[in-house]
PDB file of C-alpha atoms and ligand atoms in Angstrom:
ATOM      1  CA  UNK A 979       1.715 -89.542-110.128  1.00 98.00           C
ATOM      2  CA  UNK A 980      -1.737 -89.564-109.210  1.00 98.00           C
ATOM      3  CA  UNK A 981      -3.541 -89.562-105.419  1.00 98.00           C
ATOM      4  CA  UNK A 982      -6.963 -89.810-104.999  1.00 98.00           C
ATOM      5  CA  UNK A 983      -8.322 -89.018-101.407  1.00 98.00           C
ATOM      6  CA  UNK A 984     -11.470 -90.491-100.688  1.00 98.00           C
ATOM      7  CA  UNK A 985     -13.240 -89.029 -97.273  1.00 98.00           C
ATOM      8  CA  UNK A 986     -16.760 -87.835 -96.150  1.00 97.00           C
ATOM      9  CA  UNK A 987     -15.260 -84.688 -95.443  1.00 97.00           C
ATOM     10  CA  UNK A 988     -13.671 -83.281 -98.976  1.00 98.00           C
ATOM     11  CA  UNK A 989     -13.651 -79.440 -97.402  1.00 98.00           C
ATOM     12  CA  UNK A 990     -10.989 -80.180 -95.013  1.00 97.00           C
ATOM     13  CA  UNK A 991      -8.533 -81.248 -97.463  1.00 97.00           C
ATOM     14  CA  UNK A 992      -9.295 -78.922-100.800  1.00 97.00           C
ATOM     15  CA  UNK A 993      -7.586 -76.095 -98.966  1.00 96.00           C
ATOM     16  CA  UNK A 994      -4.583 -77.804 -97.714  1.00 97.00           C
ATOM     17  CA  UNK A 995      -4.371 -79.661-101.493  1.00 97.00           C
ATOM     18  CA  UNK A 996      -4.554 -76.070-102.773  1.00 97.00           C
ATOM     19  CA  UNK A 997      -1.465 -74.932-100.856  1.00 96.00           C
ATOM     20  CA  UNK A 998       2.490 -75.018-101.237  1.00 94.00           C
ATOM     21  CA  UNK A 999       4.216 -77.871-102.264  1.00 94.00           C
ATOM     22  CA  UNK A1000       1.328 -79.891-103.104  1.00 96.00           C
ATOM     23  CA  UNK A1001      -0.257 -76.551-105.131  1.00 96.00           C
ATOM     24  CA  UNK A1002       3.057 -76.590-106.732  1.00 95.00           C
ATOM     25  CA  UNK A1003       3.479 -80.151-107.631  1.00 96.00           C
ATOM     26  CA  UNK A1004       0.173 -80.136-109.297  1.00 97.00           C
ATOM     27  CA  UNK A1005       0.774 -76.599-111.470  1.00 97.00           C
ATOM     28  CA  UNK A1006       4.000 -78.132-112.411  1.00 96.00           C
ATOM     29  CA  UNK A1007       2.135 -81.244-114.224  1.00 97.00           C
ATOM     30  CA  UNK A1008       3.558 -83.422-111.379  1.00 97.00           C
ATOM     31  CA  UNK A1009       1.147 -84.863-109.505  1.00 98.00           C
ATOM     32  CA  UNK A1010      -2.355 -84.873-109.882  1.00 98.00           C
ATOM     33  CA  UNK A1011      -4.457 -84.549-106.883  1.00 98.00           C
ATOM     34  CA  UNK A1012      -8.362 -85.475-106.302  1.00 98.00           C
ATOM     35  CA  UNK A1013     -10.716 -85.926-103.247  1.00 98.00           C
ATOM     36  CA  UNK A1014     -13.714 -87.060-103.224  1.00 98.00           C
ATOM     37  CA  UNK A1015     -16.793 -87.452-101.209  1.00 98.00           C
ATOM     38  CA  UNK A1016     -17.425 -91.003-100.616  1.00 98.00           C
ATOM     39  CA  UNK A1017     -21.071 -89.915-100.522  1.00 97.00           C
ATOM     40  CA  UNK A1018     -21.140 -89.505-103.839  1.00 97.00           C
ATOM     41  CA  UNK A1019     -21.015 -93.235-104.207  1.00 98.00           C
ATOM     42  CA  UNK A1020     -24.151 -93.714-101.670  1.00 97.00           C
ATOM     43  CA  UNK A1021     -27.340 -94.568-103.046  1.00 94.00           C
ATOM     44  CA  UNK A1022     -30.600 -94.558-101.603  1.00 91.00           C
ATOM     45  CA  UNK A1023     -33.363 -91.537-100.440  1.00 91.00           C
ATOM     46  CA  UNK A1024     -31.029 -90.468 -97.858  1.00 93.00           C
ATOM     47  CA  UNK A1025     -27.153 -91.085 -99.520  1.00 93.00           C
ATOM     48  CA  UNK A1026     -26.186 -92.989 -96.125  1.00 94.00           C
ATOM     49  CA  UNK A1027     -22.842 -94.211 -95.844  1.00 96.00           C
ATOM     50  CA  UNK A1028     -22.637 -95.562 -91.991  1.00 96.00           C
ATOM     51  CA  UNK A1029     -24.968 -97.764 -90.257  1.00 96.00           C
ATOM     52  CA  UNK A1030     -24.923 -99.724 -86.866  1.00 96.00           C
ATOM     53  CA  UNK A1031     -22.485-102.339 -85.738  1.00 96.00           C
ATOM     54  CA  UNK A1032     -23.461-105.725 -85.725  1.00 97.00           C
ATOM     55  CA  UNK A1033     -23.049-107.681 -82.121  1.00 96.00           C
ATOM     56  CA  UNK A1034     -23.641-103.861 -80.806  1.00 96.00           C
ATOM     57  CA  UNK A1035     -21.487-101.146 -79.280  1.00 93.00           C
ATOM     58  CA  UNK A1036     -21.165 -97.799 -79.495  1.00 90.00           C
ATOM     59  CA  UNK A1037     -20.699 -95.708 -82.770  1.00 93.00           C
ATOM     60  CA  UNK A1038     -21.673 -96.386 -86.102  1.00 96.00           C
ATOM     61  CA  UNK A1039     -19.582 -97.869 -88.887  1.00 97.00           C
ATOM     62  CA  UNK A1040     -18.908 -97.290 -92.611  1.00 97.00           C
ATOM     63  CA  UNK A1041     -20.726 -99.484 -95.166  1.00 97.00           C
ATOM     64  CA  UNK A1042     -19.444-101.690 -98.031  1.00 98.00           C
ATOM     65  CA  UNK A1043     -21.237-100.555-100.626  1.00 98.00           C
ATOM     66  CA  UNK A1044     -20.337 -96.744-101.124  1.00 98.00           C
ATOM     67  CA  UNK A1045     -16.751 -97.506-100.507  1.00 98.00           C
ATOM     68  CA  UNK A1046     -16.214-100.697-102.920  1.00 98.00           C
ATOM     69  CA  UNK A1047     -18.113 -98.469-105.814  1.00 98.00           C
ATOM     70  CA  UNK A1048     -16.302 -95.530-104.744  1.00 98.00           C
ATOM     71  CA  UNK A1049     -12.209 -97.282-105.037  1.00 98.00           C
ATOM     72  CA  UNK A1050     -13.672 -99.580-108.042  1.00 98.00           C
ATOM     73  CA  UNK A1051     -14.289 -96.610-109.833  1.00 98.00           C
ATOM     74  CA  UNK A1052     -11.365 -95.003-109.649  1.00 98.00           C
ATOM     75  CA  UNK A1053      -8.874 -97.983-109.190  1.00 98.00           C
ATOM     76  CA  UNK A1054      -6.445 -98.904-112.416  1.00 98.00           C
ATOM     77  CA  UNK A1055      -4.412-102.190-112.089  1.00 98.00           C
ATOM     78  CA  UNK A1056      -1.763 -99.693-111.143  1.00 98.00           C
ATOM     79  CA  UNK A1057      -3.335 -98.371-107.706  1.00 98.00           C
ATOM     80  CA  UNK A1058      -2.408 -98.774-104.623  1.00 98.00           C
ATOM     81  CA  UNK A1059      -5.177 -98.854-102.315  1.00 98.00           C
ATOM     82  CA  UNK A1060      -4.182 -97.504 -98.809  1.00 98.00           C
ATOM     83  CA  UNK A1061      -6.796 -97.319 -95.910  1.00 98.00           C
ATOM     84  CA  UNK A1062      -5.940 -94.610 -92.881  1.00 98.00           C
ATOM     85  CA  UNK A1063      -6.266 -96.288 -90.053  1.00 98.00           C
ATOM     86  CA  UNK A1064      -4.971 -95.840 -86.684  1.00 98.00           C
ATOM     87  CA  UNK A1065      -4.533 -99.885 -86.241  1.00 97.00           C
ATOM     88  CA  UNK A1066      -2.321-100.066 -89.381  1.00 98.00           C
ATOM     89  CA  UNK A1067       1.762-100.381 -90.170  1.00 98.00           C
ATOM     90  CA  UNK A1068       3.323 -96.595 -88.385  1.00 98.00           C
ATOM     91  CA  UNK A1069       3.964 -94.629 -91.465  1.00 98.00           C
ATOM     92  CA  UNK A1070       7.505 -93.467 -92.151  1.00 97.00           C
ATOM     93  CA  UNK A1071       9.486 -91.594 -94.340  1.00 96.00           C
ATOM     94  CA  UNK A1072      10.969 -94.574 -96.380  1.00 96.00           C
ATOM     95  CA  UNK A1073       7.180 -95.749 -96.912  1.00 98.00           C
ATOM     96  CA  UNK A1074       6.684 -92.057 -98.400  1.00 97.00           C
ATOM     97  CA  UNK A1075      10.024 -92.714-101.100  1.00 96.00           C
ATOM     98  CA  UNK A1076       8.470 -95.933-102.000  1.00 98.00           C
ATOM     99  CA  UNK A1077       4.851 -94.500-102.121  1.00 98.00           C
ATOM    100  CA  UNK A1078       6.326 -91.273-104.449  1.00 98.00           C
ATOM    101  CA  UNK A1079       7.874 -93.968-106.700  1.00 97.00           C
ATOM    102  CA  UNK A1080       3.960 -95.254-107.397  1.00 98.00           C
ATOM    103  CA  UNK A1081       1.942 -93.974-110.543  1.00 98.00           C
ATOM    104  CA  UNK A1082      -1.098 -94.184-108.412  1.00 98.00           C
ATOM    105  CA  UNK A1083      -2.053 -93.936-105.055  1.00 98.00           C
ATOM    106  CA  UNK A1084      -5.890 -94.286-103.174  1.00 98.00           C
ATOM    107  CA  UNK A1085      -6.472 -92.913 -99.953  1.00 98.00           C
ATOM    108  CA  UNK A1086      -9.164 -94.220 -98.132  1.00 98.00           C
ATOM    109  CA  UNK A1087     -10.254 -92.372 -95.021  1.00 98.00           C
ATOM    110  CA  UNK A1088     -12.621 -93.365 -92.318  1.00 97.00           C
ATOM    111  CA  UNK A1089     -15.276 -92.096 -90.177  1.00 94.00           C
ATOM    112  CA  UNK A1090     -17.086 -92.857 -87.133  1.00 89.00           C
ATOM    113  CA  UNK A1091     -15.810 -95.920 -85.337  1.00 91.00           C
ATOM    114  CA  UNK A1092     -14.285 -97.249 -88.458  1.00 89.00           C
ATOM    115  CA  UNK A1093     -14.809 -99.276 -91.489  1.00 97.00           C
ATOM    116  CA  UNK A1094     -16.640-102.502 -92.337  1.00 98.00           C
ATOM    117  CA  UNK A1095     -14.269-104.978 -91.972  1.00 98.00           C
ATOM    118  CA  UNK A1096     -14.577-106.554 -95.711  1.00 98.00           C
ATOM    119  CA  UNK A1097     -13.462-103.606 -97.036  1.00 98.00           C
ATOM    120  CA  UNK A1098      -9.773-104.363 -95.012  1.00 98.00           C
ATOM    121  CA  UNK A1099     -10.298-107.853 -96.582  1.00 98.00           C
ATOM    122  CA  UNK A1100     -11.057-107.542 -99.555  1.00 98.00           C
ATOM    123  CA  UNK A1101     -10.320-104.114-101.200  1.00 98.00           C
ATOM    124  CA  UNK A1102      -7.503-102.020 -99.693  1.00 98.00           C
ATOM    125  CA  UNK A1103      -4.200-103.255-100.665  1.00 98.00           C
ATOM    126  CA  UNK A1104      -2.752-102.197 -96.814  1.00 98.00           C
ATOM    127  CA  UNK A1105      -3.422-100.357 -93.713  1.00 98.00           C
ATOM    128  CA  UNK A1106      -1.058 -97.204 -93.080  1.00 98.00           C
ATOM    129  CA  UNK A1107      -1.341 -95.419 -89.664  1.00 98.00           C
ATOM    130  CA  UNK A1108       0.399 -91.639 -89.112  1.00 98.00           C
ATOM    131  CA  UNK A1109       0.987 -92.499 -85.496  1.00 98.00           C
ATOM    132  CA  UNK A1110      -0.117 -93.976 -82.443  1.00 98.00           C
ATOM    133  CA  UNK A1111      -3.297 -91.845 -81.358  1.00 98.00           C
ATOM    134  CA  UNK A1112      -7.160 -91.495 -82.893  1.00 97.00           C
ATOM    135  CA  UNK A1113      -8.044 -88.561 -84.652  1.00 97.00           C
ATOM    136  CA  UNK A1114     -11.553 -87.586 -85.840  1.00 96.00           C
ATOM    137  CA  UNK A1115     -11.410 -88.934 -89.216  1.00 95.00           C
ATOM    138  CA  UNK A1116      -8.349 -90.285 -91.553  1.00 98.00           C
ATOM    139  CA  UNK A1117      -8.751 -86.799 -93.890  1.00 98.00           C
ATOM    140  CA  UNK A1118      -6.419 -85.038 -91.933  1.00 97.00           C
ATOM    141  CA  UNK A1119      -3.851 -88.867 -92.108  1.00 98.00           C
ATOM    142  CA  UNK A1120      -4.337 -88.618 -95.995  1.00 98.00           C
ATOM    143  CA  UNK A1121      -3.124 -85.059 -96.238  1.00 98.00           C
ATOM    144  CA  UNK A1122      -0.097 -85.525 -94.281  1.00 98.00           C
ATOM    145  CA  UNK A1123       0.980 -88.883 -96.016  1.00 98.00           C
ATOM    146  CA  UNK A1124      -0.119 -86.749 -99.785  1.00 98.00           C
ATOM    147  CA  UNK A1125       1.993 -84.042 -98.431  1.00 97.00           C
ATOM    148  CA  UNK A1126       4.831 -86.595 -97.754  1.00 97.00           C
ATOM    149  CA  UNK A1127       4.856 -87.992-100.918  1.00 98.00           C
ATOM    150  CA  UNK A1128       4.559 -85.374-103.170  1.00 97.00           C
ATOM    151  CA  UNK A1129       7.725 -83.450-101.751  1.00 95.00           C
ATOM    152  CA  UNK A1130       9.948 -86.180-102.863  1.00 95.00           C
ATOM    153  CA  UNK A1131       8.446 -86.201-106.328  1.00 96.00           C
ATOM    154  CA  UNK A1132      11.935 -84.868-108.859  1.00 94.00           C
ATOM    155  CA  UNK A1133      10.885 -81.301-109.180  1.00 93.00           C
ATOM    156  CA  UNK A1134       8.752 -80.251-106.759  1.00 92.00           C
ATOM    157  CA  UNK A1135      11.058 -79.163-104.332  1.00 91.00           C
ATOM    158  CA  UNK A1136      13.287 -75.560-105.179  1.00 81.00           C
ATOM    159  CA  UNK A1137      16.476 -77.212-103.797  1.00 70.00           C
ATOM    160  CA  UNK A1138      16.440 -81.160-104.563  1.00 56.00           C
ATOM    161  CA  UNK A1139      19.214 -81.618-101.747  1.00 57.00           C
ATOM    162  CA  UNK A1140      16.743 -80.288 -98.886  1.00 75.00           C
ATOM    163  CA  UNK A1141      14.728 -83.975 -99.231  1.00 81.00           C
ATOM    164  CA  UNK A1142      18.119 -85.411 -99.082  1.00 80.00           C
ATOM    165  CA  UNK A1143      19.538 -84.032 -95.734  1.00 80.00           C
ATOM    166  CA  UNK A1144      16.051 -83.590 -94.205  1.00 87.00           C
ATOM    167  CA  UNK A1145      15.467 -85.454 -90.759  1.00 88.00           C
ATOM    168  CA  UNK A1146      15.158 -89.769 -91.279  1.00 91.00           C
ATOM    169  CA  UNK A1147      17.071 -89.757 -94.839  1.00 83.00           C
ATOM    170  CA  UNK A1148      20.007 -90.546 -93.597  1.00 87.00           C
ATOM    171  CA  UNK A1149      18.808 -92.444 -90.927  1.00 91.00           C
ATOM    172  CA  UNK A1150      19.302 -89.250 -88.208  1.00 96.00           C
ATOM    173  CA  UNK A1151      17.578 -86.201 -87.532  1.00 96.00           C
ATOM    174  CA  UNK A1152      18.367 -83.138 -88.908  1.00 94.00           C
ATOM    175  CA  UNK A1153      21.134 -80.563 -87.726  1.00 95.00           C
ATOM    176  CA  UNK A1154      20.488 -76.891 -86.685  1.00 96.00           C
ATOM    177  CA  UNK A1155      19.557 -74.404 -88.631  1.00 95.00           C
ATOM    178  CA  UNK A1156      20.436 -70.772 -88.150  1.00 97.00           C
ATOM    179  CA  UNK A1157      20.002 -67.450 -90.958  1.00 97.00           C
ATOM    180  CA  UNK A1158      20.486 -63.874 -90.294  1.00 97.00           C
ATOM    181  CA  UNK A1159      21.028 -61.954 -87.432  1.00 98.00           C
ATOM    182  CA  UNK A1160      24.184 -63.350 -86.165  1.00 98.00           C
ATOM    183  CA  UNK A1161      23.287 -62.710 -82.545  1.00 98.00           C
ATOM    184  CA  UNK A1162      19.182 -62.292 -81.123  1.00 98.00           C
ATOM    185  CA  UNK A1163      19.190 -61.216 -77.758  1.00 98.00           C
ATOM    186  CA  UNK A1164      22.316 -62.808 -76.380  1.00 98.00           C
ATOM    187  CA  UNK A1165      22.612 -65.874 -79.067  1.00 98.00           C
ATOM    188  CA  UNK A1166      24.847 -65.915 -81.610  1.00 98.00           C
ATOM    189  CA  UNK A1167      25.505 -68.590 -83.968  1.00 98.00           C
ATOM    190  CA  UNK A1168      27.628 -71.524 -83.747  1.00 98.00           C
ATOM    191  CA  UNK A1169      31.337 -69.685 -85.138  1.00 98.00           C
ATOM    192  CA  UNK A1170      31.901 -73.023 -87.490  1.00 98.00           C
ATOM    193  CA  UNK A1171      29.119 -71.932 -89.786  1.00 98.00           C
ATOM    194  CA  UNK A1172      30.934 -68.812 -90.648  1.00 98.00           C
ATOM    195  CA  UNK A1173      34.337 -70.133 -91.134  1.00 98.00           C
ATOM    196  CA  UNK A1174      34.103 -70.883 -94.462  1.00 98.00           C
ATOM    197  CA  UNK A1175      35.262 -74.055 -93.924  1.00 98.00           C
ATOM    198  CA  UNK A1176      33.417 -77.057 -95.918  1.00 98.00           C
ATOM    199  CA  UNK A1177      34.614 -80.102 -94.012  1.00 98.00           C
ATOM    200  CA  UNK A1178      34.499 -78.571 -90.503  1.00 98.00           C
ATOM    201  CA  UNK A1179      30.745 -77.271 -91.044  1.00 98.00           C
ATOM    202  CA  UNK A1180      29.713 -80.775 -92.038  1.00 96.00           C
ATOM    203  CA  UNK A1181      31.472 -82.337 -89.150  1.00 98.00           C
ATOM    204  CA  UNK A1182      29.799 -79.821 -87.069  1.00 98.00           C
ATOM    205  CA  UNK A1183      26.168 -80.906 -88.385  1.00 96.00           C
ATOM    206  CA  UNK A1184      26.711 -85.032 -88.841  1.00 96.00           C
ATOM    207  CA  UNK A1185      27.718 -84.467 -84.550  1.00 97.00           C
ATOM    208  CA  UNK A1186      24.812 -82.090 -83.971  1.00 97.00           C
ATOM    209  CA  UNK A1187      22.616 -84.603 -85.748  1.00 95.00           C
ATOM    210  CA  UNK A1188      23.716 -87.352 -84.170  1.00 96.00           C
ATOM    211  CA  UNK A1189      23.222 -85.614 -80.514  1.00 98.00           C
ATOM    212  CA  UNK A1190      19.936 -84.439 -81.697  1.00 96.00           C
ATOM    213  CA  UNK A1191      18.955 -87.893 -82.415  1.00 96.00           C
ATOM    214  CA  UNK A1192      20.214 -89.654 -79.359  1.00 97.00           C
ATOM    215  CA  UNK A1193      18.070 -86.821 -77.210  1.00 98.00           C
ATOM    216  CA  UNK A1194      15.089 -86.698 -78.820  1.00 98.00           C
ATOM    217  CA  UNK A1195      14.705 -90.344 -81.023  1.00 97.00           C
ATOM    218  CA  UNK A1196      17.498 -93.179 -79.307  1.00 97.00           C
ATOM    219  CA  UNK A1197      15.779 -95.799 -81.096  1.00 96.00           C
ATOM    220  CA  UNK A1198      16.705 -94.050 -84.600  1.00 95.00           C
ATOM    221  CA  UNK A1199      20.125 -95.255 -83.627  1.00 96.00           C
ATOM    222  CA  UNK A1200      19.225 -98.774 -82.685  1.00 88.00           C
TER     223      UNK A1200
HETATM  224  N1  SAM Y1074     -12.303 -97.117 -83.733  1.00 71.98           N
HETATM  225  C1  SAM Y1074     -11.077 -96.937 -84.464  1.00 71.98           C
HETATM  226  C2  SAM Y1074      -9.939 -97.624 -83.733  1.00 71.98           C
HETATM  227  O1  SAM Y1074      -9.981 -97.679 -82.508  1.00 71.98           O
HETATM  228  O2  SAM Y1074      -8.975 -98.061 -84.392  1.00 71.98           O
HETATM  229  C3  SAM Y1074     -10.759 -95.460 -84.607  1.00 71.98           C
HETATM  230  C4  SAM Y1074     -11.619 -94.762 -85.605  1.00 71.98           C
HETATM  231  S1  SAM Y1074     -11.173 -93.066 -85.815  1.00 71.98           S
HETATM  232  C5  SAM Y1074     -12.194 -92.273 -84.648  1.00 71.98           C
HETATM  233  C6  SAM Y1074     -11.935 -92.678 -87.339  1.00 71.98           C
HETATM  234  C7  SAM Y1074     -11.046 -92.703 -88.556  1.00 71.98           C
HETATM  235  O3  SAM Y1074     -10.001 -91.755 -88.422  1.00 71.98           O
HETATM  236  C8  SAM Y1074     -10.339 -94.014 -88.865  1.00 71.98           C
HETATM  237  O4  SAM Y1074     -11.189 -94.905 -89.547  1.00 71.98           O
HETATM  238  C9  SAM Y1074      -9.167 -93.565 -89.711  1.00 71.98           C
HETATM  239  O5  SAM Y1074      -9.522 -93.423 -91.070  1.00 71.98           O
HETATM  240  C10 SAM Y1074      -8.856 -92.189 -89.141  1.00 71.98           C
HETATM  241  N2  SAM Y1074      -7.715 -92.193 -88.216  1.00 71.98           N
HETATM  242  C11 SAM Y1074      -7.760 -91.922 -86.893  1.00 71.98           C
HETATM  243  N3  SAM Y1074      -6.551 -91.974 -86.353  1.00 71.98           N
HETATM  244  C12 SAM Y1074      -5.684 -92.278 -87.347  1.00 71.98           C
HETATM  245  C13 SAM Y1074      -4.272 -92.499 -87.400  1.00 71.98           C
HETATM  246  N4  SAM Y1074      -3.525 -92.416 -86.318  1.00 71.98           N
HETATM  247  N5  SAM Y1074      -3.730 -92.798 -88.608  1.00 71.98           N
HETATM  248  C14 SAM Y1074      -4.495 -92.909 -89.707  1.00 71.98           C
HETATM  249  N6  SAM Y1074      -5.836 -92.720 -89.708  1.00 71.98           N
HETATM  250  C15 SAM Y1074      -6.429 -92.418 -88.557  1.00 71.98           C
END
């Protein structure tokens, strides 16, 4: 699959692009993954990309005209046009399956107070928020819905089971983990995960997981 990240600030996500599973995916021939300035589409003396609101207010806001060139330049009648926004539909993990089953993907990523609103209208396909507070700008909310895609590409992942047991798969968190020594300081390690015993360790972790869920996320359980 393909993601293209468009943002006015391209530094903060070549490093992260460049690391672990999404370095991986793309040296495997998996995914192939892009930012780009939206600047670049800017014309003009000065390459400006934000302006004033209309009806007044504080902040500025991004303009049509870098942003339409910038997706219609890029865009295949197989995208998917996504803006980052904190006003759009909570992200979630099965949005990230049905994202990682998409041959093409465009991240838009705003700035400043936001985006012109003809650009929600009439260019992205939908609005996709990572959760309910602002951050600076939507490059850091394109990184961690890339990242959450291109784990559940088929291959990228070492061990293909560790998408399918991870927390919200099934519905529940995830259990406990524990590795080597058996006992730090005073705390050893549950004695079911050393017995050997198949059936009894997943017991073990479907009840841990389900107490882990009712503490921490009730509603997972509905
Ligand atoms: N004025 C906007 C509002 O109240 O909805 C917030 C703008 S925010 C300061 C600037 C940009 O950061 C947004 O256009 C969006 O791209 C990104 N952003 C901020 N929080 C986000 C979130 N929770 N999820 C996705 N993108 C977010």
């Amino acid at each position: 699959m393909r993601i293209d990240i468009l943002t006015l600030f391209p530094k903060l996500c070549e490093g992260a692009l460049a690391e672990s599973m999404m370095k991986r995916a793309q040296e495997k021939g998996l995914a192939t993954l892009r930012v780009h300035n939206i600047r670049d589409w800017a014309t003009g003396k000065h390459l400006v990309a934000d302006d004033t609101p209309y009806g007044g207010g504080q902040g500025m806001v991004m303009k049509c005209e870098p942003i339409f060139a910038a997706v219609e330049s890029l865009r295949t009648p197989e995208s998917r046009v996504v803006l980052m926004t904190p006003a759009g539909r909570p992200f979630r993990q099965e949005i990230a399956a049905g994202y990682s089953q998409a041959p093409h993907l465009i991240l838009l990523c705003g700035h400043y107070e936001g985006i012109d609103q003809r650009v929600i209208d009439h260019l992205v396909d939908e609005e996709l928020s990572i959760g309910d507070y602002v951050l600076t700008n939507g490059a850091i909310a394109a990184l961690v819905v890339t990242d959450a895609v291109v784990r559940l590409l088929p291959g990228v992942l070492g061990d293909e089971a560790s998408a399918a047991e991870d927390s919200f798969s099934q519905g529940l968190l995830e259990y406990p983990h524990y590795t080597r020594p058996l006992t730090f300081r005073e705390w050893t390690v549950p004695d079911v995960l050393l017995s050997g015993h198949h059936a009894a360790i997943a017991q073990w972790r479907r009840q841990k997981a389900l107490e882990k869920t009712q503490k921490n996320r009730p509603d997972l359980l509905g």
